[in-house]
């Protein structure tokens, strides 16, 4: 009988415990956050590493992209990737075109709701990805993304020739500050058109820039140029008159910026015309005036008497100095010295004579 009571006691106890536990509310499991789709064809991914930088199994690598986007120090980054935030845009289908993005950065600060263009760069193409941060939950970052465009990078074959006889060339050095070896050397000219500090430059070159000119024939006539500058900023949708100057002539070129891509600037150019320079101040070399055309010699005055002196060094005749004598004033109008390693040497073929002697080259009437 006692055994029956014990059994009954345990049955009742078990029943009471069971009834009591069924009345207690269940503890809800944490709700998994949802990544909403905001554009047809988008994909979703939970990235890892927001808190601990451990990204294994939680990196974004779109199809056909060779390297991934990952989280580091609460920012998105990746080899060959840059990012441009789209302000006040909450959906992928509301993002402006990637061509409007300008502030490209190497990392993207992670904040909930941010949308951004992601650009992936290779030697031959650009990949553009739309990205939206749906949520940040502990170590997890939920993102929605969509590969929007794959763009072939421009090259010399991409440059449209807009005028008969024009040629294409790719200048180097736009992003890197200048690469002289990759300058443009137009046919028949002695120096190159180069890039420096994102400007066109070059020895003996000057430039006149015209914005909004997309074809070489649309440049105004070169005679309309009012100001020539030694450098010119490089911008898209711009064309230039380029002038190359020698002592004998001006050479005029047309040049148009077809594209700017990283370090490369694709240009179309055309040798347009030549203009002979008439130098009214130039002297003519005649007998006894072998050095009259030297840059150091001013334009000669026919009313005065011109003489030039040479020295002999190592069996070579070297120009030493020249002067123009004003006999009415009994004084030189000017003296032009050549000062170099040879002529600066003391007593090079100079006899010890009175320094105030009359120049032996003067005619008798000037002595």
CSV table of C-alpha atoms in Angstrom, one decimal:
chain,number,residue,atom,x,y,z
A,1,UNK,CA,0.0,0.0,0.0
A,2,UNK,CA,2.9,2.3,0.9
A,3,UNK,CA,4.4,1.6,-2.5
A,4,UNK,CA,1.2,2.6,-4.2
A,5,UNK,CA,1.1,6.0,-2.3
A,6,UNK,CA,4.7,6.7,-3.3
A,7,UNK,CA,4.0,6.0,-7.0
A,8,UNK,CA,0.9,8.2,-6.8
A,9,UNK,CA,2.9,11.0,-5.1
A,10,UNK,CA,5.5,11.0,-7.9
A,11,UNK,CA,2.8,10.9,-10.6
A,12,UNK,CA,1.0,13.9,-9.1
A,13,UNK,CA,4.3,15.8,-8.7
A,14,UNK,CA,5.3,15.2,-12.3
A,15,UNK,CA,1.9,16.3,-13.5
A,16,UNK,CA,2.1,19.5,-11.4
A,17,UNK,CA,5.6,20.3,-12.7
A,18,UNK,CA,4.5,19.6,-16.3
A,19,UNK,CA,1.5,21.9,-15.9
A,20,UNK,CA,3.7,24.6,-14.3
A,21,UNK,CA,6.3,24.6,-17.1
A,22,UNK,CA,3.7,24.8,-19.8
A,23,UNK,CA,2.4,28.1,-18.3
A,24,UNK,CA,5.8,29.8,-18.6
A,25,UNK,CA,6.3,32.0,-21.8
A,26,UNK,CA,8.9,30.8,-24.4
A,27,UNK,CA,12.0,33.0,-24.8
A,28,UNK,CA,12.0,34.3,-28.4
A,29,UNK,CA,15.0,33.6,-30.6
A,30,UNK,CA,16.8,36.8,-32.0
A,31,UNK,CA,15.1,37.8,-35.2
A,32,UNK,CA,17.4,37.6,-38.3
A,33,UNK,CA,17.6,41.0,-40.0
A,34,UNK,CA,16.3,41.2,-43.5
A,35,UNK,CA,18.0,42.8,-46.5
A,36,UNK,CA,15.3,44.4,-48.6
A,37,UNK,CA,15.6,44.3,-52.4
A,38,UNK,CA,15.5,47.8,-53.9
A,39,UNK,CA,16.3,46.9,-57.5
A,40,UNK,CA,15.4,44.0,-59.7
A,41,UNK,CA,18.4,41.7,-60.2
A,42,UNK,CA,20.3,42.7,-57.1
A,43,UNK,CA,22.0,40.2,-54.8
A,44,UNK,CA,22.3,40.1,-51.0
A,45,UNK,CA,25.3,39.3,-48.8
A,46,UNK,CA,26.1,39.3,-45.1
A,47,UNK,CA,29.7,40.6,-44.8
A,48,UNK,CA,31.8,39.8,-41.7
A,49,UNK,CA,34.5,41.6,-39.8
A,50,UNK,CA,32.9,44.8,-38.6
A,51,UNK,CA,34.0,44.4,-35.1
A,52,UNK,CA,37.0,42.0,-35.3
A,53,UNK,CA,38.3,42.4,-38.9
A,54,UNK,CA,37.9,38.7,-39.3
A,55,UNK,CA,36.4,38.6,-42.8
A,56,UNK,CA,36.7,34.9,-43.8
A,57,UNK,CA,33.4,33.7,-45.3
A,58,UNK,CA,32.0,37.2,-45.4
A,59,UNK,CA,33.7,39.1,-48.3
A,60,UNK,CA,32.0,40.6,-51.4
A,61,UNK,CA,33.5,39.3,-54.7
A,62,UNK,CA,31.2,39.9,-57.7
A,63,UNK,CA,31.3,37.5,-60.5
A,64,UNK,CA,34.2,38.0,-62.9
A,65,UNK,CA,36.0,40.3,-60.4
A,66,UNK,CA,39.4,39.0,-59.5
A,67,UNK,CA,39.7,40.5,-56.0
A,68,UNK,CA,37.1,40.9,-53.2
A,69,UNK,CA,35.8,43.8,-51.3
A,70,UNK,CA,36.3,43.3,-47.5
A,71,UNK,CA,35.8,45.1,-44.2
A,72,UNK,CA,38.8,46.6,-42.4
A,73,UNK,CA,38.6,49.0,-39.5
A,74,UNK,CA,34.8,49.4,-40.1
A,75,UNK,CA,35.4,50.5,-43.7
A,76,UNK,CA,35.0,48.8,-47.0
A,77,UNK,CA,38.2,48.5,-49.1
A,78,UNK,CA,39.8,46.2,-51.6
A,79,UNK,CA,42.7,46.0,-54.1
A,80,UNK,CA,41.9,47.9,-57.3
A,81,UNK,CA,38.6,49.2,-55.8
A,82,UNK,CA,37.5,52.8,-55.2
A,83,UNK,CA,34.2,54.1,-53.7
A,84,UNK,CA,31.9,57.1,-54.3
A,85,UNK,CA,29.1,57.8,-51.9
A,86,UNK,CA,25.6,58.8,-53.3
A,87,UNK,CA,24.2,61.4,-51.0
A,88,UNK,CA,20.5,61.3,-50.0
A,89,UNK,CA,19.8,58.1,-52.0
A,90,UNK,CA,18.3,55.1,-50.1
A,91,UNK,CA,17.6,52.6,-53.0
A,92,UNK,CA,19.8,51.1,-55.7
A,93,UNK,CA,17.2,51.9,-58.4
A,94,UNK,CA,17.4,55.6,-57.4
A,95,UNK,CA,21.2,55.9,-57.7
A,96,UNK,CA,22.4,58.4,-60.3
A,97,UNK,CA,24.6,57.1,-63.1
A,98,UNK,CA,28.2,56.3,-62.2
A,99,UNK,CA,29.4,58.9,-64.7
A,100,UNK,CA,28.2,61.6,-62.3
A,101,UNK,CA,30.4,60.3,-59.5
A,102,UNK,CA,33.6,62.4,-58.9
A,103,UNK,CA,34.8,61.9,-55.3
A,104,UNK,CA,36.3,58.5,-55.6
A,105,UNK,CA,38.0,57.2,-52.5
A,106,UNK,CA,40.0,54.2,-51.5
A,107,UNK,CA,37.7,53.2,-48.6
A,108,UNK,CA,34.0,53.5,-47.7
A,109,UNK,CA,32.9,54.4,-44.2
A,110,UNK,CA,30.3,51.9,-43.2
A,111,UNK,CA,27.0,53.4,-41.9
A,112,UNK,CA,23.5,52.0,-42.1
A,113,UNK,CA,21.6,53.1,-45.2
A,114,UNK,CA,24.5,54.4,-47.2
A,115,UNK,CA,24.6,53.8,-50.9
A,116,UNK,CA,27.7,54.0,-53.0
A,117,UNK,CA,29.2,53.3,-56.4
A,118,UNK,CA,32.0,50.7,-56.2
A,119,UNK,CA,34.5,50.9,-59.1
A,120,UNK,CA,36.9,48.0,-59.9
A,121,UNK,CA,39.8,48.8,-62.2
A,122,UNK,CA,41.9,46.5,-64.4
A,123,UNK,CA,44.3,47.2,-67.2
A,124,UNK,CA,41.5,46.7,-69.8
A,125,UNK,CA,38.2,47.6,-68.2
A,126,UNK,CA,36.2,49.3,-65.4
A,127,UNK,CA,33.6,47.4,-63.4
A,128,UNK,CA,30.9,49.4,-61.7
A,129,UNK,CA,28.8,48.0,-58.8
A,130,UNK,CA,25.9,49.6,-57.0
A,131,UNK,CA,26.0,48.9,-53.2
A,132,UNK,CA,23.7,49.6,-50.3
A,133,UNK,CA,24.4,48.9,-46.6
A,134,UNK,CA,21.1,47.5,-45.3
A,135,UNK,CA,22.1,47.0,-41.7
A,136,UNK,CA,25.0,46.7,-39.2
A,137,UNK,CA,24.4,44.1,-36.5
A,138,UNK,CA,27.4,43.3,-34.3
A,139,UNK,CA,30.1,41.8,-36.5
A,140,UNK,CA,27.7,41.5,-39.4
A,141,UNK,CA,27.0,44.0,-42.2
A,142,UNK,CA,24.1,43.2,-44.6
A,143,UNK,CA,24.6,44.6,-48.0
A,144,UNK,CA,22.6,44.7,-51.3
A,145,UNK,CA,24.6,45.0,-54.5
A,146,UNK,CA,24.3,44.8,-58.2
A,147,UNK,CA,26.9,44.8,-61.0
A,148,UNK,CA,25.7,47.7,-63.1
A,149,UNK,CA,28.2,48.1,-65.9
A,150,UNK,CA,31.5,46.7,-67.4
A,151,UNK,CA,33.2,49.4,-69.4
A,152,UNK,CA,36.2,48.9,-71.7
A,153,UNK,CA,39.0,51.4,-70.9
A,154,UNK,CA,39.7,53.8,-73.8
A,155,UNK,CA,42.9,53.5,-75.8
A,156,UNK,CA,44.4,55.0,-78.9
A,157,UNK,CA,41.8,53.2,-81.1
A,158,UNK,CA,39.0,55.0,-79.2
A,159,UNK,CA,40.1,58.4,-80.4
A,160,UNK,CA,37.8,59.8,-83.0
A,161,UNK,CA,39.6,61.7,-85.8
A,162,UNK,CA,37.4,64.8,-86.5
A,163,UNK,CA,39.4,66.4,-89.3
A,164,UNK,CA,41.2,65.1,-92.4
A,165,UNK,CA,44.9,64.5,-91.8
A,166,UNK,CA,44.6,64.4,-88.0
A,167,UNK,CA,46.4,61.8,-85.9
A,168,UNK,CA,45.9,60.2,-82.5
A,169,UNK,CA,48.3,60.0,-79.6
A,170,UNK,CA,48.2,59.0,-75.9
A,171,UNK,CA,50.0,61.3,-73.6
A,172,UNK,CA,51.3,59.8,-70.3
A,173,UNK,CA,51.7,61.4,-66.9
A,174,UNK,CA,48.3,63.0,-66.1
A,175,UNK,CA,48.0,61.3,-62.7
A,176,UNK,CA,51.6,60.7,-62.0
A,177,UNK,CA,52.9,64.3,-62.5
A,178,UNK,CA,54.5,63.9,-65.9
A,179,UNK,CA,56.4,61.4,-68.0
A,180,UNK,CA,58.7,63.1,-70.5
A,181,UNK,CA,59.5,60.0,-72.4
A,182,UNK,CA,55.8,59.7,-73.4
A,183,UNK,CA,55.4,63.2,-74.8
A,184,UNK,CA,54.0,64.0,-78.3
A,185,UNK,CA,56.7,64.9,-80.8
A,186,UNK,CA,54.9,66.3,-83.9
A,187,UNK,CA,56.5,65.6,-87.2
A,188,UNK,CA,59.3,67.9,-88.1
A,189,UNK,CA,59.5,69.6,-84.7
A,190,UNK,CA,62.4,69.4,-82.2
A,191,UNK,CA,60.7,69.2,-78.8
A,192,UNK,CA,57.8,67.3,-77.3
A,193,UNK,CA,54.4,68.4,-75.9
A,194,UNK,CA,54.4,67.1,-72.3
A,195,UNK,CA,52.1,66.8,-69.3
A,196,UNK,CA,53.1,68.5,-66.0
A,197,UNK,CA,50.8,69.1,-63.1
A,198,UNK,CA,47.8,68.2,-65.3
A,199,UNK,CA,48.7,70.9,-67.8
A,200,UNK,CA,50.1,70.9,-71.3
A,201,UNK,CA,53.6,72.3,-71.6
A,202,UNK,CA,56.8,72.0,-73.7
A,203,UNK,CA,60.0,73.8,-74.7
A,204,UNK,CA,59.2,76.5,-77.3
A,205,UNK,CA,55.4,75.8,-77.1
A,206,UNK,CA,52.6,78.1,-76.2
A,207,UNK,CA,48.8,77.3,-76.0
A,208,UNK,CA,45.4,78.8,-76.3
A,209,UNK,CA,42.6,76.8,-74.7
A,210,UNK,CA,39.0,76.6,-75.9
A,211,UNK,CA,36.4,74.8,-73.7
A,212,UNK,CA,33.4,73.0,-75.1
A,213,UNK,CA,35.0,72.2,-78.5
A,214,UNK,CA,34.5,68.6,-79.4
A,215,UNK,CA,35.9,68.7,-83.0
A,216,UNK,CA,39.0,70.2,-84.5
A,217,UNK,CA,37.2,72.0,-87.3
A,218,UNK,CA,35.2,73.9,-84.6
A,219,UNK,CA,38.2,75.7,-83.3
A,220,UNK,CA,38.2,79.4,-84.3
A,221,UNK,CA,40.8,80.7,-86.7
A,222,UNK,CA,44.3,80.9,-85.2
A,223,UNK,CA,44.3,84.7,-86.0
A,224,UNK,CA,41.5,85.0,-83.4
A,225,UNK,CA,43.8,84.0,-80.6
A,226,UNK,CA,44.4,87.0,-78.3
A,227,UNK,CA,46.6,85.4,-75.6
A,228,UNK,CA,49.2,82.6,-75.7
A,229,UNK,CA,50.2,80.9,-72.5
A,230,UNK,CA,53.2,78.6,-71.8
A,231,UNK,CA,51.0,76.0,-70.1
A,232,UNK,CA,47.3,75.1,-70.5
A,233,UNK,CA,45.1,73.0,-68.1
A,234,UNK,CA,44.0,69.6,-69.4
A,235,UNK,CA,40.2,69.1,-69.3
A,236,UNK,CA,37.7,67.0,-71.1
A,237,UNK,CA,35.7,68.4,-74.0
A,238,UNK,CA,38.4,71.0,-74.7
A,239,UNK,CA,40.6,71.8,-77.7
A,240,UNK,CA,43.7,74.0,-78.1
A,241,UNK,CA,45.7,76.0,-80.6
A,242,UNK,CA,49.3,75.1,-80.1
A,243,UNK,CA,52.1,77.3,-81.3
A,244,UNK,CA,55.7,76.1,-81.7
A,245,UNK,CA,58.2,78.9,-82.1
A,246,UNK,CA,61.7,79.0,-83.6
A,247,UNK,CA,63.8,82.0,-84.6
A,248,UNK,CA,62.7,81.5,-88.2
A,249,UNK,CA,59.0,80.5,-87.9
A,250,UNK,CA,55.8,79.7,-86.0
A,251,UNK,CA,54.3,76.3,-86.5
A,252,UNK,CA,50.6,76.0,-85.5
A,253,UNK,CA,48.9,72.8,-84.4
A,254,UNK,CA,45.3,71.9,-83.5
A,255,UNK,CA,44.9,69.6,-80.5
A,256,UNK,CA,41.8,68.1,-78.9
A,257,UNK,CA,41.5,66.1,-75.6
A,258,UNK,CA,39.5,63.0,-76.6
A,259,UNK,CA,39.6,61.3,-73.1
A,260,UNK,CA,41.3,61.4,-69.7
A,261,UNK,CA,41.7,57.9,-68.2
A,262,UNK,CA,43.9,57.5,-65.1
A,263,UNK,CA,47.5,58.5,-66.2
A,264,UNK,CA,46.5,58.6,-69.9
A,265,UNK,CA,45.3,61.5,-72.0
A,266,UNK,CA,44.1,60.6,-75.5
A,267,UNK,CA,44.5,63.5,-78.0
A,268,UNK,CA,43.8,64.2,-81.6
A,269,UNK,CA,46.2,66.6,-83.3
A,270,UNK,CA,46.9,68.2,-86.6
A,271,UNK,CA,49.7,70.2,-88.0
A,272,UNK,CA,47.8,73.2,-89.4
A,273,UNK,CA,50.1,75.9,-90.7
A,274,UNK,CA,53.5,77.6,-90.8
A,275,UNK,CA,54.3,81.3,-90.5
A,276,UNK,CA,57.7,82.8,-91.3
A,277,UNK,CA,59.1,85.2,-88.8
A,278,UNK,CA,60.5,88.4,-90.2
A,279,UNK,CA,63.0,89.6,-87.7
A,280,UNK,CA,63.7,93.2,-88.5
A,281,UNK,CA,66.4,93.4,-85.8
A,282,UNK,CA,68.3,90.5,-87.3
A,283,UNK,CA,71.8,91.2,-88.7
A,284,UNK,CA,73.2,89.8,-91.9
A,285,UNK,CA,76.6,88.0,-91.8
A,286,UNK,CA,79.0,89.7,-94.3
A,287,UNK,CA,82.8,89.8,-94.7
A,288,UNK,CA,84.2,91.1,-91.5
A,289,UNK,CA,81.0,90.5,-89.7
A,290,UNK,CA,81.1,86.7,-89.2
A,291,UNK,CA,79.5,86.9,-85.7
A,292,UNK,CA,77.0,89.7,-86.4
A,293,UNK,CA,74.1,87.1,-86.2
A,294,UNK,CA,75.1,86.0,-82.7
A,295,UNK,CA,72.3,86.4,-80.1
A,296,UNK,CA,74.6,88.7,-78.1
A,297,UNK,CA,74.9,91.3,-80.9
A,298,UNK,CA,72.2,94.0,-81.1
A,299,UNK,CA,70.8,95.3,-84.3
A,300,UNK,CA,73.6,97.2,-86.1
A,301,UNK,CA,73.4,100.9,-86.7
A,302,UNK,CA,74.7,101.8,-90.1
A,303,UNK,CA,75.8,105.2,-88.9
A,304,UNK,CA,78.3,103.6,-86.5
A,305,UNK,CA,81.3,101.4,-87.1
A,306,UNK,CA,81.1,97.7,-86.1
A,307,UNK,CA,84.2,95.6,-85.2
A,308,UNK,CA,84.6,92.1,-83.8
A,309,UNK,CA,87.5,90.5,-82.1
A,310,UNK,CA,88.5,86.8,-82.0
A,311,UNK,CA,91.2,84.8,-80.2
A,312,UNK,CA,93.1,81.7,-81.4
A,313,UNK,CA,93.0,78.8,-79.0
A,314,UNK,CA,94.3,75.3,-80.0
A,315,UNK,CA,94.3,76.3,-83.7
A,316,UNK,CA,90.6,77.3,-83.4
A,317,UNK,CA,89.2,80.8,-83.9
A,318,UNK,CA,86.9,81.8,-81.0
A,319,UNK,CA,84.7,84.9,-80.9
A,320,UNK,CA,85.8,87.1,-78.0
A,321,UNK,CA,83.9,90.4,-78.1
A,322,UNK,CA,82.4,93.0,-80.5
A,323,UNK,CA,81.6,96.7,-80.3
A,324,UNK,CA,79.9,99.4,-82.2
A,325,UNK,CA,81.8,102.7,-82.3
A,326,UNK,CA,80.0,106.1,-82.5
A,327,UNK,CA,82.6,108.3,-84.0
A,328,UNK,CA,80.6,111.5,-83.5
A,329,UNK,CA,80.6,110.8,-79.7
A,330,UNK,CA,84.0,109.2,-79.7
A,331,UNK,CA,82.6,106.4,-77.7
A,332,UNK,CA,81.3,102.9,-78.1
A,333,UNK,CA,77.5,102.6,-78.4
A,334,UNK,CA,77.8,99.1,-76.9
A,335,UNK,CA,80.2,96.3,-76.2
A,336,UNK,CA,79.1,92.6,-76.4
A,337,UNK,CA,81.4,90.2,-74.6
A,338,UNK,CA,81.4,86.4,-75.0
A,339,UNK,CA,82.2,85.0,-71.6
A,340,UNK,CA,82.9,81.2,-71.5
A,341,UNK,CA,85.6,78.8,-70.3
A,342,UNK,CA,88.0,79.9,-73.0
A,343,UNK,CA,87.4,83.7,-73.2
A,344,UNK,CA,87.5,84.0,-69.4
A,345,UNK,CA,91.1,82.7,-69.2
A,346,UNK,CA,93.6,85.4,-68.4
A,347,UNK,CA,95.7,86.8,-71.3
A,348,UNK,CA,94.5,84.5,-74.0
A,349,UNK,CA,96.5,85.8,-77.0
A,350,UNK,CA,96.5,89.3,-75.4
A,351,UNK,CA,99.8,91.3,-75.7
A,352,UNK,CA,100.9,93.5,-72.8
A,353,UNK,CA,100.1,96.8,-74.4
A,354,UNK,CA,98.5,100.1,-73.2
A,355,UNK,CA,94.9,99.3,-72.5
A,356,UNK,CA,93.9,102.7,-73.7
A,357,UNK,CA,95.3,102.2,-77.2
A,358,UNK,CA,92.9,102.7,-80.1
A,359,UNK,CA,91.3,99.6,-81.4
A,360,UNK,CA,93.5,98.4,-84.2
A,361,UNK,CA,90.5,97.3,-86.3
A,362,UNK,CA,89.1,100.9,-86.5
A,363,UNK,CA,89.6,102.7,-89.8
A,364,UNK,CA,92.0,105.7,-89.8
A,365,UNK,CA,89.3,108.3,-89.6
A,366,UNK,CA,88.2,106.8,-86.3
A,367,UNK,CA,91.6,106.8,-84.7
